N, CA, C and O atoms as a DFTB+ gen file, in Angstrom:
624 C
 N C O
     1  1       0.827      -1.198       0.000
     2  2       0.000       0.000       0.000
     3  2       0.861       1.248       0.000
     4  3       0.603       2.181       0.760
     5  1       1.875       1.275      -0.838
     6  2       2.700       2.467      -0.920
     7  2       4.032       2.286      -0.242
     8  3       4.256       1.338       0.509
     9  1       4.913       3.229      -0.530
    10  2       6.246       3.186       0.047
    11  2       6.224       3.652       1.492
    12  3       5.310       4.352       1.930
    13  1       7.252       3.247       2.217
    14  2       7.364       3.648       3.616
    15  2       7.874       5.081       3.713
    16  3       8.737       5.505       2.944
    17  1       7.327       5.810       4.665
    18  2       7.871       7.111       5.029
    19  2       8.929       6.861       6.092
    20  3       8.856       5.871       6.820
    21  1       9.907       7.745       6.186
    22  2      10.957       7.578       7.186
    23  2      11.253       8.901       7.877
    24  3      10.974       9.977       7.348
    25  1      11.827       8.794       9.077
    26  2      12.245       9.979       9.817
    27  2      13.397       9.595      10.743
    28  3      13.454       8.479      11.258
    29  1      14.303      10.533      10.940
    30  2      15.360      10.381      11.936
    31  2      14.891      11.123      13.178
    32  3      14.545      12.303      13.110
    33  1      14.881      10.435      14.303
    34  2      14.360      10.984      15.563
    35  2      15.530      11.128      16.521
    36  3      16.014      10.141      17.076
    37  1      15.980      12.356      16.712
    38  2      17.194      12.573      17.498
    39  2      16.957      12.533      18.994
    40  3      17.888      12.282      19.759
    41  1      15.728      12.775      19.426
    42  2      15.428      12.795      20.861
    43  2      14.140      12.014      21.131
    44  3      13.386      11.704      20.209
    45  1      13.903      11.705      22.392
    46  2      12.645      11.055      22.781
    47  2      11.471      11.954      22.418
    48  3      10.413      11.462      22.025
    49  1      11.647      13.262      22.544
    50  2      10.582      14.198      22.183
    51  2      10.234      14.075      20.700
    52  3       9.065      14.157      20.323
    53  1      11.253      13.877      19.862
    54  2      11.002      13.694      18.426
    55  2      10.170      12.437      18.183
    56  3       9.283      12.422      17.329
    57  1      10.469      11.378      18.949
    58  2       9.724      10.121      18.814
    59  2       8.273      10.331      19.222
    60  3       7.363       9.856      18.543
    61  1       8.051      11.041      20.329
    62  2       6.678      11.346      20.757
    63  2       5.959      12.203      19.719
    64  3       4.786      11.972      19.428
    65  1       6.656      13.185      19.163
    66  2       6.030      14.075      18.183
    67  2       5.617      13.319      16.926
    68  3       4.593      13.637      16.321
    69  1       6.406      12.319      16.525
    70  2       6.013      11.508      15.377
    71  2       4.716      10.769      15.693
    72  3       3.809      10.732      14.862
    73  1       4.618      10.182      16.881
    74  2       3.382       9.507      17.285
    75  2       2.206      10.455      17.272
    76  3       1.123      10.111      16.798
    77  1       2.422      11.657      17.799
    78  2       1.351      12.658      17.837
    79  2       0.915      13.038      16.424
    80  3      -0.276      13.190      16.153
    81  1       1.886      13.190      15.531
    82  2       1.589      13.566      14.156
    83  2       0.813      12.457      13.430
    84  3      -0.145      12.737      12.710
    85  1       1.234      11.194      13.626
    86  2       0.562      10.088      12.949
    87  2      -0.843       9.844      13.500
    88  3      -1.689       9.272      12.812
    89  1      -1.094      10.274      14.738
    90  2      -2.430      10.115      15.331
    91  2      -3.490      10.813      14.487
    92  3      -4.641      10.379      14.445
    93  1      -3.102      11.891      13.820
    94  2      -4.057      12.643      12.998
    95  2      -4.558      11.821      11.811
    96  3      -5.603      12.135      11.241
    97  1      -3.821      10.770      11.433
    98  2      -4.209       9.926      10.304
    99  2      -5.044       8.723      10.740
   100  3      -5.488       7.942       9.898
   101  1      -5.261       8.568      12.041
   102  2      -5.909       7.366      12.559
   103  2      -7.351       7.623      12.968
   104  3      -7.731       8.744      13.305
   105  1      -8.138       6.568      12.933
   106  2      -9.539       6.624      13.349
   107  2      -9.868       5.343      14.098
   108  3      -9.107       4.376      14.059
   109  1     -10.997       5.343      14.776
   110  2     -11.456       4.139      15.470
   111  2     -11.465       2.980      14.479
   112  3     -11.915       3.117      13.341
   113  1     -10.958       1.838      14.935
   114  2     -10.878       0.660      14.084
   115  2      -9.519       0.440      13.479
   116  3      -9.249      -0.630      12.933
   117  1      -8.644       1.445      13.565
   118  2      -7.302       1.289      13.021
   119  2      -6.407       0.519      13.989
   120  3      -6.542       0.622      15.208
   121  1      -5.489      -0.255      13.412
   122  2      -4.515      -1.018      14.176
   123  2      -3.128      -0.515      13.795
   124  3      -2.821      -0.337      12.616
   125  1      -2.292      -0.289      14.812
   126  2      -0.913       0.132      14.605
   127  2      -0.021      -0.953      15.186
   128  3      -0.169      -1.324      16.350
   129  1       0.906      -1.463      14.380
   130  2       1.857      -2.465      14.830
   131  2       3.203      -1.773      15.011
   132  3       3.727      -1.160      14.081
   133  1       3.760      -1.878      16.226
   134  2       5.067      -1.283      16.495
   135  2       6.113      -2.377      16.511
   136  3       5.988      -3.361      17.239
   137  1       7.139      -2.201      15.709
   138  2       8.215      -3.173      15.600
   139  2       9.526      -2.503      15.970
   140  3       9.813      -1.396      15.514
   141  1      10.311      -3.163      16.785
   142  2      11.619      -2.641      17.147
   143  2      12.122      -3.352      18.384
   144  3      11.329      -3.856      19.179
   145  1      13.437      -3.397      18.557
   146  2      14.006      -4.081      19.710
   147  2      13.718      -3.334      21.015
   148  3      13.230      -2.204      20.999
   149  1      14.020      -3.969      22.124
   150  2      13.887      -3.299      23.423
   151  2      14.636      -1.980      23.386
   152  3      15.754      -1.914      22.874
   153  1      14.033      -0.936      23.921
   154  2      14.686       0.367      23.977
   155  2      14.612       1.171      22.693
   156  3      15.242       2.223      22.588
   157  1      13.849       0.694      21.707
   158  2      13.774       1.402      20.429
   159  2      12.847       2.607      20.484
   160  3      12.926       3.482      19.622
   161  1      11.960       2.670      21.492
   162  2      11.074       3.817      21.619
   163  2       9.605       3.525      21.348
   164  3       8.832       4.444      21.081
   165  1       9.213       2.262      21.414
   166  2       7.822       1.902      21.115
   167  2       6.841       2.553      22.092
   168  3       5.819       3.094      21.670
   169  1       7.139       2.508      23.380
   170  2       6.240       3.120      24.365
   171  2       6.294       4.642      24.272
   172  3       5.272       5.306      24.444
   173  1       7.462       5.196      24.005
   174  2       7.591       6.647      23.828
   175  2       6.749       7.105      22.641
   176  3       6.059       8.122      22.721
   177  1       6.806       6.359      21.549
   178  2       5.987       6.659      20.376
   179  2       4.504       6.627      20.755
   180  3       3.734       7.499      20.353
   181  1       4.111       5.604      21.539
   182  2       2.708       5.448      21.927
   183  2       2.248       6.602      22.804
   184  3       1.086       7.001      22.733
   185  1       3.144       7.150      23.637
   186  2       2.791       8.323      24.448
   187  2       2.381       9.480      23.547
   188  3       1.391      10.160      23.817
   189  1       3.134       9.702      22.486
   190  2       2.794      10.770      21.549
   191  2       1.503      10.487      20.804
   192  3       0.694      11.388      20.580
   193  1       1.314       9.237      20.421
   194  2       0.085       8.837      19.752
   195  2      -1.114       9.102      20.655
   196  3      -2.134       9.628      20.209
   197  1      -0.983       8.735      21.923
   198  2      -2.068       8.959      22.896
   199  2      -2.366      10.444      23.050
   200  3      -3.527      10.847      23.126
   201  1      -1.309      11.258      23.097
   202  2      -1.509      12.710      23.203
   203  2      -2.233      13.232      21.962
   204  3      -3.132      14.067      22.065
   205  1      -1.833      12.735      20.789
   206  2      -2.472      13.156      19.551
   207  2      -3.941      12.754      19.480
   208  3      -4.765      13.479      18.923
   209  1      -4.261      11.593      20.049
   210  2      -5.655      11.140      20.071
   211  2      -6.457      11.812      21.178
   212  3      -7.687      11.833      21.137
   213  1      -5.752      12.363      22.172
   214  2      -6.423      13.035      23.279
   215  2      -7.034      12.085      24.291
   216  3      -8.050      12.407      24.907
   217  1      -6.420      10.900      24.477
   218  2      -6.993       9.933      25.418
   219  2      -6.616      10.268      26.857
   220  3      -5.722      11.073      27.117
   221  1      -7.323       9.627      27.779
   222  2      -7.153       9.869      29.209
   223  2      -6.177       8.849      29.792
   224  3      -6.202       7.677      29.417
   225  1      -5.326       9.290      30.701
   226  2      -4.447       8.375      31.432
   227  2      -3.017       8.394      30.942
   228  3      -2.735       8.678      29.778
   229  1      -2.121       8.083      31.866
   230  2      -0.694       8.054      31.554
   231  2      -0.349       6.772      30.804
   232  3      -0.753       5.681      31.205
   233  1       0.390       6.909      29.727
   234  2       0.800       5.751      28.941
   235  2       2.093       5.201      29.525
   236  3       3.064       5.931      29.719
   237  1       2.089       3.901      29.801
   238  2       3.306       3.212      30.211
   239  2       3.295       1.850      29.541
   240  3       2.280       1.433      28.983
   241  1       4.412       1.166      29.596
   242  2       4.499      -0.129      28.930
   243  2       3.490      -1.104      29.520
   244  3       3.398      -1.232      30.741
   245  1       2.733      -1.791      28.672
   246  2       1.755      -2.746      29.175
   247  2       2.341      -4.138      29.401
   248  3       1.591      -5.110      29.499
   249  1       3.662      -4.250      29.486
   250  2       4.336      -5.547      29.534
   251  2       3.706      -6.523      30.514
   252  3       3.456      -7.673      30.155
   253  1       3.447      -6.097      31.731
   254  2       2.955      -7.036      32.733
   255  2       1.441      -7.141      32.752
   256  3       0.891      -8.021      33.413
   257  1       0.762      -6.256      32.037
   258  2      -0.695      -6.299      31.981
   259  2      -1.186      -6.831      30.645
   260  3      -2.379      -7.094      30.496
   261  1      -0.320      -6.992      29.691
   262  2      -0.603      -7.377      28.316
   263  2      -1.334      -6.266      27.559
   264  3      -0.946      -5.937      26.438
   265  1      -2.384      -5.682      28.148
   266  2      -3.113      -4.620      27.447
   267  2      -3.592      -3.559      28.433
   268  3      -4.063      -3.880      29.525
   269  1      -3.467      -2.300      28.040
   270  2      -4.000      -1.172      28.804
   271  2      -4.987      -0.431      27.911
   272  3      -4.737      -0.216      26.726
   273  1      -6.111      -0.046      28.503
   274  2      -7.127       0.691      27.766
   275  2      -7.179       2.124      28.271
   276  3      -7.237       2.371      29.476
   277  1      -7.156       3.067      27.332
   278  2      -7.242       4.497      27.655
   279  2      -8.533       5.026      27.044
   280  3      -8.773       4.892      25.844
   281  1      -9.351       5.624      27.887
   282  2     -10.636       6.169      27.440
   283  2     -10.429       7.411      26.570
   284  3      -9.415       8.099      26.689
   285  1     -11.406       7.690      25.690
   286  2     -11.348       8.928      24.909
   287  2     -11.380      10.135      25.850
   288  3     -11.985      10.080      26.921
   289  1     -10.737      11.203      25.446
   290  2     -10.721      12.410      26.259
   291  2     -11.923      13.301      26.032
   292  3     -12.094      14.304      26.724
   293  1     -12.764      12.942      25.060
   294  2     -13.973      13.718      24.782
   295  2     -15.060      12.776      24.291
   296  3     -14.793      11.618      23.970
   297  1     -16.286      13.280      24.234
   298  2     -17.406      12.460      23.779
   299  2     -17.256      12.018      22.330
   300  3     -17.782      10.976      21.938
   301  1     -16.546      12.801      21.541
   302  2     -16.399      12.461      20.126
   303  2     -15.047      11.833      19.808
   304  3     -14.781      11.476      18.660
   305  1     -14.190      11.698      20.823
   306  2     -12.857      11.150      20.598
   307  2     -12.847       9.635      20.506
   308  3     -13.865       8.973      20.708
   309  1     -11.676       9.102      20.197
   310  2     -11.499       7.647      20.159
   311  2     -10.615       7.228      21.321
   312  3      -9.816       8.018      21.824
   313  1     -10.764       5.995      21.737
   314  2      -9.929       5.444      22.793
   315  2      -8.653       4.859      22.213
   316  3      -8.431       4.872      21.003
   317  1      -7.817       4.345      23.112
   318  2      -6.563       3.715      22.716
   319  2      -6.411       2.442      23.535
   320  3      -6.537       2.466      24.759
   321  1      -6.143       1.339      22.862
   322  2      -5.805       0.094      23.539
   323  2      -4.357      -0.198      23.193
   324  3      -4.008      -0.344      22.022
   325  1      -3.509      -0.285      24.221
   326  2      -2.073      -0.465      24.067
   327  2      -1.738      -1.891      24.494
   328  3      -1.855      -2.236      25.670
   329  1      -1.324      -2.715      23.539
   330  2      -1.090      -4.139      23.769
   331  2       0.394      -4.446      23.632
   332  3       1.056      -3.941      22.725
   333  1       0.915      -5.271      24.529
   334  2       2.281      -5.774      24.419
   335  2       2.190      -7.266      24.142
   336  3       1.850      -8.047      25.030
   337  1       2.493      -7.661      22.915
   338  2       2.353      -9.060      22.511
   339  2       3.616      -9.873      22.768
   340  3       3.680     -11.044      22.393
   341  1       4.624      -9.272      23.402
   342  2       5.920      -9.934      23.584
   343  2       5.795     -11.273      24.291
   344  3       6.435     -12.246      23.890
   345  1       4.984     -11.336      25.332
   346  2       4.882     -12.566      26.122
   347  2       3.707     -13.464      25.739
   348  3       3.509     -14.520      26.339
   349  1       2.939     -13.051      24.752
   350  2       1.794     -13.876      24.355
   351  2       2.278     -15.239      23.875
   352  3       3.204     -15.331      23.068
   353  1       1.653     -16.281      24.369
   354  2       1.981     -17.634      23.945
   355  2       3.161     -18.256      24.662
   356  3       3.526     -19.396      24.371
   357  1       3.765     -17.537      25.589
   358  2       4.919     -18.082      26.310
   359  2       4.467     -18.803      27.577
   360  3       3.919     -18.179      28.486
   361  1       4.687     -20.070      27.635
   362  2       4.459     -20.838      28.852
   363  2       3.010     -21.084      29.217
   364  3       2.728     -21.563      30.315
   365  1       2.089     -20.772      28.329
   366  2       0.674     -20.951      28.675
   367  2       0.067     -22.172      28.001
   368  3      -1.012     -22.625      28.384
   369  1       0.751     -22.699      27.009
   370  2       0.183     -23.800      26.243
   371  2      -0.691     -23.314      25.103
   372  3      -0.992     -24.085      24.192
   373  1      -1.106     -22.052      25.132
   374  2      -1.920     -21.475      24.058
   375  2      -0.993     -20.787      23.061
   376  3       0.123     -20.393      23.402
   377  1      -1.468     -20.650      21.832
   378  2      -0.673     -19.928      20.841
   379  2      -0.809     -18.430      21.090
   380  3      -1.760     -17.978      21.728
   381  1       0.145     -17.674      20.582
   382  2       0.080     -16.217      20.707
   383  2      -1.184     -15.691      20.040
   384  3      -1.807     -14.752      20.538
   385  1      -1.565     -16.294      18.913
   386  2      -2.777     -15.864      18.210
   387  2      -4.015     -16.122      19.067
   388  3      -4.905     -15.275      19.143
   389  1      -4.075     -17.291      19.713
   390  2      -5.217     -17.602      20.577
   391  2      -5.292     -16.639      21.751
   392  3      -6.377     -16.191      22.123
   393  1      -4.133     -16.316      22.341
   394  2      -4.138     -15.382      23.473
   395  2      -4.543     -13.987      23.032
   396  3      -5.259     -13.294      23.754
   397  1      -4.092     -13.565      21.853
   398  2      -4.496     -12.261      21.332
   399  2      -6.003     -12.259      21.099
   400  3      -6.679     -11.280      21.414
   401  1      -6.527     -13.343      20.554
   402  2      -7.961     -13.468      20.317
   403  2      -8.738     -13.406      21.635
   404  3      -9.826     -12.832      21.693
   405  1      -8.177     -13.996      22.685
   406  2      -8.848     -14.007      23.995
   407  2      -8.972     -12.603      24.588
   408  3      -9.836     -12.365      25.432
   409  1      -8.120     -11.673      24.156
   410  2      -8.209     -10.293      24.635
   411  2      -9.459      -9.605      24.084
   412  3      -9.840      -8.535      24.558
   413  1     -10.094     -10.218      23.085
   414  2     -11.339      -9.709      22.509
   415  2     -11.194      -8.276      21.988
   416  3     -12.056      -7.427      22.217
   417  1     -10.103      -8.029      21.293
   418  2      -9.835      -6.684      20.792
   419  2     -10.793      -6.268      19.685
   420  3     -10.935      -5.080      19.396
   421  1     -11.451      -7.246      19.065
   422  2     -12.402      -6.897      17.999
   423  2     -13.466      -5.932      18.511
   424  3     -13.866      -5.009      17.801
   425  1     -13.923      -6.145      19.744
   426  2     -14.949      -5.261      20.297
   427  2     -14.367      -3.883      20.601
   428  3     -15.064      -2.876      20.473
   429  1     -13.088      -3.829      21.005
   430  2     -12.437      -2.548      21.294
   431  2     -12.263      -1.721      20.020
   432  3     -12.297      -0.491      20.059
   433  1     -12.077      -2.407      18.896
   434  2     -11.812      -1.714      17.632
   435  2     -12.956      -0.813      17.191
   436  3     -12.746       0.113      16.408
   437  1     -14.158      -1.071      17.682
   438  2     -15.305      -0.267      17.275
   439  2     -15.115       1.206      17.622
   440  3     -15.553       2.078      16.871
   441  1     -14.467       1.493      18.752
   442  2     -14.320       2.892      19.166
   443  2     -12.912       3.256      19.614
   444  3     -12.719       4.261      20.299
   445  1     -11.928       2.449      19.232
   446  2     -10.553       2.699      19.659
   447  2      -9.554       2.445      18.538
   448  3      -9.844       1.765      17.554
   449  1      -8.382       3.009      18.720
   450  2      -7.202       2.644      17.944
   451  2      -6.469       1.608      18.783
   452  3      -6.275       1.809      19.982
   453  1      -6.060       0.508      18.171
   454  2      -5.325      -0.529      18.890
   455  2      -3.867      -0.479      18.451
   456  3      -3.558      -0.593      17.265
   457  1      -2.968      -0.306      19.430
   458  2      -1.526      -0.296      19.185
   459  2      -0.968      -1.587      19.754
   460  3      -1.178      -1.897      20.927
   461  1      -0.249      -2.348      18.916
   462  2       0.299      -3.627      19.353
   463  2       1.819      -3.602      19.222
   464  3       2.360      -3.584      18.117
   465  1       2.502      -3.601      20.380
   466  2       3.956      -3.737      20.376
   467  2       4.286      -5.208      20.166
   468  3       3.612      -6.080      20.715
   469  1       5.312      -5.489      19.379
   470  2       5.735      -6.860      19.089
   471  2       4.618      -7.631      18.389
   472  3       4.493      -8.840      18.586
   473  1       3.809      -6.959      17.580
   474  2       2.622      -7.604      17.052
   475  2       2.666      -8.007      15.599
   476  3       1.649      -8.437      15.054
   477  1       3.805      -7.884      14.955
   478  2       3.846      -8.237      13.543
   479  2       3.504      -9.714      13.368
   480  3       4.023     -10.569      14.085
   481  1       2.639     -10.000      12.423
   482  2       2.204     -11.363      12.191
   483  2       0.989     -11.736      13.025
   484  3       0.306     -12.714      12.721
   485  1       0.713     -10.970      14.073
   486  2      -0.454     -11.232      14.908
   487  2      -1.568     -10.245      14.596
   488  3      -2.734     -10.620      14.476
   489  1      -1.194      -8.983      14.468
   490  2      -2.195      -7.925      14.331
   491  2      -2.932      -7.991      13.006
   492  3      -4.013      -7.416      12.873
   493  1      -2.359      -8.693      12.008
   494  2      -3.063      -8.752      10.728
   495  2      -4.390      -9.481      10.867
   496  3      -5.249      -9.366       9.993
   497  1      -4.570     -10.222      11.942
   498  2      -5.835     -10.922      12.134
   499  2      -6.914      -9.996      12.695
   500  3      -8.087     -10.366      12.737
   501  1      -6.522      -8.797      13.124
   502  2      -7.466      -7.874      13.743
   503  2      -8.182      -6.961      12.744
   504  3      -9.341      -6.601      12.949
   505  1      -7.501      -6.595      11.682
   506  2      -8.070      -5.619      10.747
   507  2      -7.574      -5.928       9.338
   508  3      -6.560      -6.602       9.159
   509  1      -8.299      -5.428       8.343
   510  2      -7.903      -5.722       6.970
   511  2      -6.703      -4.890       6.521
   512  3      -6.106      -5.161       5.479
   513  1      -6.360      -3.892       7.303
   514  2      -5.128      -3.133       7.037
   515  2      -4.621      -2.603       8.372
   516  3      -5.391      -2.425       9.316
   517  1      -3.343      -2.357       8.437
   518  2      -2.796      -1.782       9.654
   519  2      -1.553      -0.963       9.317
   520  3      -0.916      -1.152       8.280
   521  1      -1.237      -0.064      10.213
   522  2      -0.061       0.787      10.066
   523  2       1.102       0.113      10.772
   524  3       1.029      -0.148      11.973
   525  1       2.169      -0.170      10.047
   526  2       3.371      -0.763      10.631
   527  2       4.378       0.366      10.850
   528  3       4.737       1.087       9.919
   529  1       4.824       0.504      12.099
   530  2       5.840       1.499      12.439
   531  2       7.065       0.752      12.956
   532  3       6.995       0.060      13.971
   533  1       8.179       0.896      12.257
   534  2       9.432       0.247      12.669
   535  2      10.346       1.297      13.293
   536  3      10.632       2.334      12.694
   537  1      10.790       1.004      14.496
   538  2      11.696       1.906      15.202
   539  2      13.027       1.201      15.430
   540  3      13.061       0.063      15.899
   541  1      14.107       1.872      15.102
   542  2      15.449       1.335      15.315
   543  2      16.273       2.375      16.051
   544  3      16.182       3.570      15.771
   545  1      17.070       1.912      16.988
   546  2      17.948       2.805      17.747
   547  2      19.371       2.635      17.247
   548  3      19.864       1.517      17.100
   549  1      20.021       3.760      16.988
   550  2      21.405       3.703      16.528
   551  2      22.294       3.227      17.680
   552  3      22.058       3.600      18.829
   553  1      23.312       2.407      17.390
   554  2      24.203       1.918      18.457
   555  2      24.871       3.079      19.207
   556  3      25.300       4.064      18.606
   557  1      24.945       2.936      20.526
   558  2      25.623       3.924      21.373
   559  2      25.069       5.331      21.206
   560  3      25.812       6.309      21.290
   561  1      23.766       5.436      20.970
   562  2      23.174       6.746      20.699
   563  2      21.702       6.727      21.088
   564  3      21.092       5.665      21.215
   565  1      21.143       7.915      21.275
   566  2      19.702       8.028      21.503
   567  2      18.949       8.276      20.201
   568  3      17.720       8.345      20.194
   569  1      19.689       8.409      19.095
   570  2      19.060       8.672      17.808
   571  2      18.333       7.411      17.329
   572  3      18.878       6.307      17.356
   573  1      17.094       7.611      16.894
   574  2      16.287       6.514      16.382
   575  2      15.890       6.816      14.941
   576  3      15.795       7.971      14.527
   577  1      15.667       5.760      14.207
   578  2      15.160       5.889      12.854
   579  2      13.797       5.216      12.819
   580  3      13.635       4.103      13.318
   581  1      12.830       5.884      12.235
   582  2      11.482       5.329      12.136
   583  2      11.098       5.218      10.670
   584  3      11.442       6.069       9.850
   585  1      10.381       4.152      10.364
   586  2       9.750       4.038       9.047
   587  2       8.340       3.532       9.288
   588  3       8.098       2.771      10.225
   589  1       7.409       3.954       8.442
   590  2       6.028       3.539       8.628
   591  2       5.311       3.450       7.287
   592  3       5.581       4.210       6.357
   593  1       4.384       2.491       7.220
   594  2       3.574       2.301       6.023
   595  2       2.335       1.491       6.380
   596  3       2.322       0.729       7.347
   597  1       1.303       1.676       5.580
   598  2       0.080       0.898       5.726
   599  2       0.260      -0.404       4.963
   600  3       0.869      -0.427       3.894
   601  1      -0.268      -1.477       5.513
   602  2      -0.190      -2.780       4.846
   603  2      -1.521      -3.511       5.010
   604  3      -2.276      -3.257       5.948
   605  1      -1.784      -4.403       4.097
   606  2      -3.012      -5.210       4.155
   607  2      -2.796      -6.410       5.061
   608  3      -1.723      -7.013       5.068
   609  1      -3.834      -6.753       5.830
   610  2      -3.768      -7.921       6.707
   611  2      -4.580      -9.063       6.134
   612  3      -4.957      -9.056       4.962
   613  1      -4.841     -10.042       6.981
   614  2      -5.585     -11.227       6.545
   615  2      -6.938     -11.339       7.248
   616  3      -7.572     -12.392       7.194
   617  1      -7.383     -10.277       7.900
   618  2      -8.651     -10.351       8.640
   619  2      -9.795     -10.666       7.682
   620  3      -9.759     -10.300       6.507
   621  1     -10.798     -11.345       8.198
   622  2     -11.931     -11.722       7.350
   623  2     -13.092     -10.783       7.560
   624  3     -14.138     -10.943       6.931
């Protein structure tokens, strides 16, 4: 669905601002997949996205909760569901896809944007298209490189 856009993000603030800027392109029902190693800025990006959407509550990593839900900040706004898929399927006997399905995110999609960290290959089951944001951190530096593009999923 088109070429990837890219940006060099020299500070954490730049990473947040990119999230805030991309929020303007999102609507309820959209899925955002964040890809990048630990420390790449996925949660920092999500903080900016949340600010851009105007949701309620402080954004932090959902690692130990698997998913955090942030209510819309206004009657006409959209919510944000922040999912960390890193541990899905580990040690439970269930597949990561089954555990993601058990979160029942389909119902959340009606009025929220769903952001899935570590969700590549999983989030395509949630929507027929999703925004993939890849974040990379330069070695020995706080500088990050981001690329993003819309892609088609396999949702039915």
